[in-house]
Amino acid sequence: MGTIGQLLSRMPDVRAAFSTGDRATIRDTAGEVWDKVSQPGTLFVICDPRGAIIAGAGAGAVMAQAELSFIQQASAHFPQQARGFEPIGSRLYQVVVTPVYVASNGSDVLLNVLVSGIPVDAALAKELKANTGGSDYAFYLKNQPVAATLDVSRIDAKDYYQFSSTLADLAGNPIGELRVLRSFEAAQSRLSALRMRLVVFWVLAMLAGIGLTYLLARRLLRPTETLDVAASEIARGNYDIRVPVQGGDEIARLSETFNGMCESIQKAREDLIRQERISTIGRLSTSIIHDLRNPLAAVYGGAEMLVDSDLSPEQTKRLSGNIYNASRQIQDLLQELASVTQGRDRKSTRLNSSHVKRSRMPSS
């Protein structure tokens, strides 16, 4: 409003009209310009230096002279603009008083005074709220609310953060108060939403942590389970089992050690079996050598008697049977030795040999 008043006061057409002193000319010229730049409901009044109304536009078109008693108070600020809040009629206005000067005889002469103002009403409060991010406004005139964006009778100091500013008239005297209110409800709503997000993030973080822990546990326990299965196979005598080695961590090194242990056990077992076989063959050889002496002696003695003695046919037949039995016994012992070296049981070999011996023994 102050900028518009300054522009009007400096326009050549307006100055020329004011210089005529003709009320109709002043009213027509100023009204035409004001209608182009003002908004509906605004106040515009042209006064002479004494405060008498010359013309008015907008809300000032029907204004009475007595309602502009503040002009004398504003003159203390001339040649500067005077700003303030003034009750005009039943309404409160924010007014700007702009003096209009003209140069005469080397000095500035006050021609007229422009009074512009905007009503302090609900529309102004709503506009302020829209332009300030949702803060509520309440205008008070002598502790009585004149305009607000909310029901002032239900304002609770606990529900709002309030900032107060004094409304002063053109003389600088306080006549009212502007309260800027910010509801805690929006902040509480944001806090509740923030708490909910934190809870959701916490739950998601917990689930992610549990999932990650499960995956890590599975990764650590899978090689351990493999080692456990391999150990069970070793306990059952399967020394060919091996576990896969993956990565370079402690489990991988343990798997390598386990595989090395399996190879050592397998090699030691093979060496033990080989030594046991050699020992068995040695004991068997000793036993067979001992057992071969008697049948060899019988063969040798019988053959010697057949060669050196003149025997009867019965004696010759009996000696031949003895030699035959002794040779069969020698053959059975050699077969037993061969069977043991091939891994068969010595006892079963002897039984088979006895059965063959009886089946092949010649009758007397």
Coordinates of C-alpha atoms in Angstrom, one line a residue, residues 64-231:
A64 CA -17.4 10.5 6.9
Q65 CA -15.1 13.3 7.8
A66 CA -15.0 12.5 11.5
E67 CA -13.6 9.1 10.7
L68 CA -10.2 10.6 9.6
S69 CA -9.2 12.3 12.8
F70 CA -5.9 10.5 12.6
I71 CA -4.7 12.8 9.7
Q72 CA -3.4 15.3 12.3
Q73 CA -1.4 12.6 14.0
A74 CA 0.1 11.5 10.7
S75 CA 1.3 15.0 9.8
A76 CA 4.0 14.7 12.4
H77 CA 5.8 12.2 10.1
F78 CA 5.6 14.4 6.9
P79 CA 7.3 14.5 4.4
Q80 CA 7.7 10.8 5.1
Q81 CA 4.8 8.4 4.9
A82 CA 3.0 7.5 8.1
R83 CA 2.0 3.9 8.8
G84 CA -0.2 2.4 11.4
F85 CA -3.4 0.6 12.3
E86 CA -6.5 2.7 12.8
P87 CA -10.1 1.8 13.6
I88 CA -12.4 3.4 11.0
G89 CA -16.0 2.9 11.6
S90 CA -16.6 -0.7 12.8
R91 CA -13.5 -2.0 11.1
L92 CA -9.8 -2.0 11.7
Y93 CA -7.5 -0.9 8.8
Q94 CA -3.8 -0.9 8.2
V95 CA -3.4 2.6 6.7
V96 CA -0.6 4.5 5.0
V97 CA -0.8 8.3 4.8
T98 CA 1.3 9.7 2.0
P99 CA 1.8 13.5 1.6
V100 CA 1.7 15.0 -1.9
Y101 CA 4.1 18.0 -2.4
V102 CA 4.5 20.4 -5.2
A103 CA 7.5 22.8 -5.8
S104 CA 6.5 26.5 -5.4
N105 CA 8.8 29.5 -5.1
G106 CA 11.9 27.3 -4.4
S107 CA 10.2 25.3 -1.7
D108 CA 7.9 22.3 -1.4
V109 CA 4.2 23.0 -0.7
L110 CA 1.9 20.3 0.7
L111 CA -1.0 20.0 -1.8
N112 CA -3.0 17.0 -0.5
V113 CA -2.8 13.9 1.5
L114 CA -3.4 10.3 0.2
V115 CA -4.8 7.8 2.7
S116 CA -4.7 4.2 1.6
G117 CA -5.5 1.2 3.6
I118 CA -6.5 -2.5 3.7
P119 CA -9.1 -3.9 6.0
V120 CA -7.9 -6.2 8.7
D121 CA -10.4 -9.0 8.2
A122 CA -10.7 -12.8 7.8
A123 CA -9.6 -12.5 4.2
L124 CA -6.3 -10.8 5.2
A125 CA -5.7 -13.4 7.9
K126 CA -6.3 -16.3 5.5
E127 CA -4.0 -14.7 3.0
L128 CA -1.3 -14.4 5.6
K129 CA -1.8 -18.0 6.6
A130 CA -1.5 -19.2 3.1
N131 CA 1.7 -17.2 2.5
T132 CA 3.4 -18.4 5.7
G133 CA 3.1 -22.1 5.6
G134 CA 0.0 -22.7 7.6
S135 CA 0.5 -20.4 10.7
D136 CA -2.7 -19.1 12.2
Y137 CA -3.3 -15.4 12.8
A138 CA -5.5 -13.5 15.2
F139 CA -5.9 -9.6 15.2
Y140 CA -7.1 -8.0 18.4
L141 CA -8.3 -4.4 18.9
K142 CA -8.3 -3.5 22.6
N143 CA -8.3 -7.2 23.6
Q144 CA -11.2 -7.9 21.3
P145 CA -10.7 -10.2 18.3
V146 CA -11.5 -8.5 15.0
A147 CA -10.1 -11.1 12.6
A148 CA -8.7 -14.6 12.9
T149 CA -8.1 -17.8 11.0
L150 CA -9.4 -19.9 13.8
D151 CA -12.0 -19.8 16.6
V152 CA -10.2 -17.6 19.1
S153 CA -12.5 -18.7 21.9
R154 CA -11.1 -22.2 21.7
I155 CA -7.4 -21.3 21.7
D156 CA -5.5 -23.1 24.5
A157 CA -2.0 -22.0 25.2
K158 CA -1.0 -25.6 25.7
D159 CA -2.1 -26.5 22.1
Y160 CA -0.4 -23.5 20.3
Y161 CA 2.9 -21.8 20.3
Q162 CA 2.1 -18.0 20.2
F163 CA 4.1 -15.0 19.1
S164 CA 2.6 -11.6 19.8
S165 CA 3.2 -8.3 18.0
T166 CA 1.8 -4.9 19.1
L167 CA -0.4 -3.1 16.7
A168 CA 0.3 0.7 16.9
D169 CA -1.7 3.6 15.5
L170 CA -0.2 6.4 13.4
A171 CA 1.0 8.2 16.6
G172 CA 2.8 5.0 17.7
N173 CA 0.3 4.3 20.5
P174 CA -0.6 0.5 21.0
I175 CA -4.2 -0.1 20.1
G176 CA -4.2 -3.9 19.6
E177 CA -2.2 -7.0 19.1
L178 CA -1.4 -9.5 16.4
R179 CA -0.9 -13.1 17.5
V180 CA 0.8 -15.6 15.3
L181 CA -0.1 -19.1 16.4
R182 CA 1.4 -22.4 15.4
S183 CA -0.5 -25.5 16.4
F184 CA 1.4 -28.3 18.2
E185 CA -1.0 -30.7 16.5
A186 CA 1.0 -30.6 13.2
A187 CA 4.3 -31.1 15.1
Q188 CA 2.8 -33.9 17.2
S189 CA 1.5 -35.5 14.0
R190 CA 5.0 -35.2 12.4
L191 CA 6.5 -36.6 15.6
S192 CA 4.0 -39.5 15.6
A193 CA 4.8 -40.2 11.9
L194 CA 8.5 -40.0 12.7
R195 CA 8.1 -42.4 15.6
M196 CA 6.1 -44.8 13.4
R197 CA 8.9 -44.6 10.7
L198 CA 11.5 -45.2 13.4
V199 CA 9.5 -48.3 14.6
V200 CA 9.2 -49.5 11.0
F201 CA 12.9 -48.9 10.4
W202 CA 13.8 -50.6 13.7
V203 CA 11.6 -53.7 12.8
L204 CA 13.1 -53.8 9.3
A205 CA 16.6 -53.5 10.7
M206 CA 15.9 -56.3 13.2
L207 CA 14.5 -58.5 10.5
A208 CA 17.5 -57.7 8.3
G209 CA 19.8 -58.4 11.2
I210 CA 18.1 -61.7 11.9
G211 CA 18.2 -62.7 8.2
L212 CA 21.9 -61.7 7.9
T213 CA 22.6 -63.7 11.1
Y214 CA 20.8 -66.7 9.7
L215 CA 22.7 -66.5 6.5
L216 CA 26.0 -66.2 8.2
A217 CA 25.1 -69.0 10.6
R218 CA 24.2 -71.2 7.7
R219 CA 27.4 -70.3 5.9
L220 CA 29.4 -71.2 9.0
L221 CA 27.4 -74.3 10.0
R222 CA 27.2 -75.9 6.5
P223 CA 31.0 -76.7 6.4
T224 CA 30.7 -77.9 10.0
E225 CA 27.8 -80.3 9.1
T226 CA 29.9 -81.5 6.2
L227 CA 32.8 -82.2 8.6
D228 CA 30.4 -84.0 11.0
V229 CA 29.1 -86.3 8.2
A230 CA 32.6 -87.0 7.0
A231 CA 33.7 -87.9 10.6

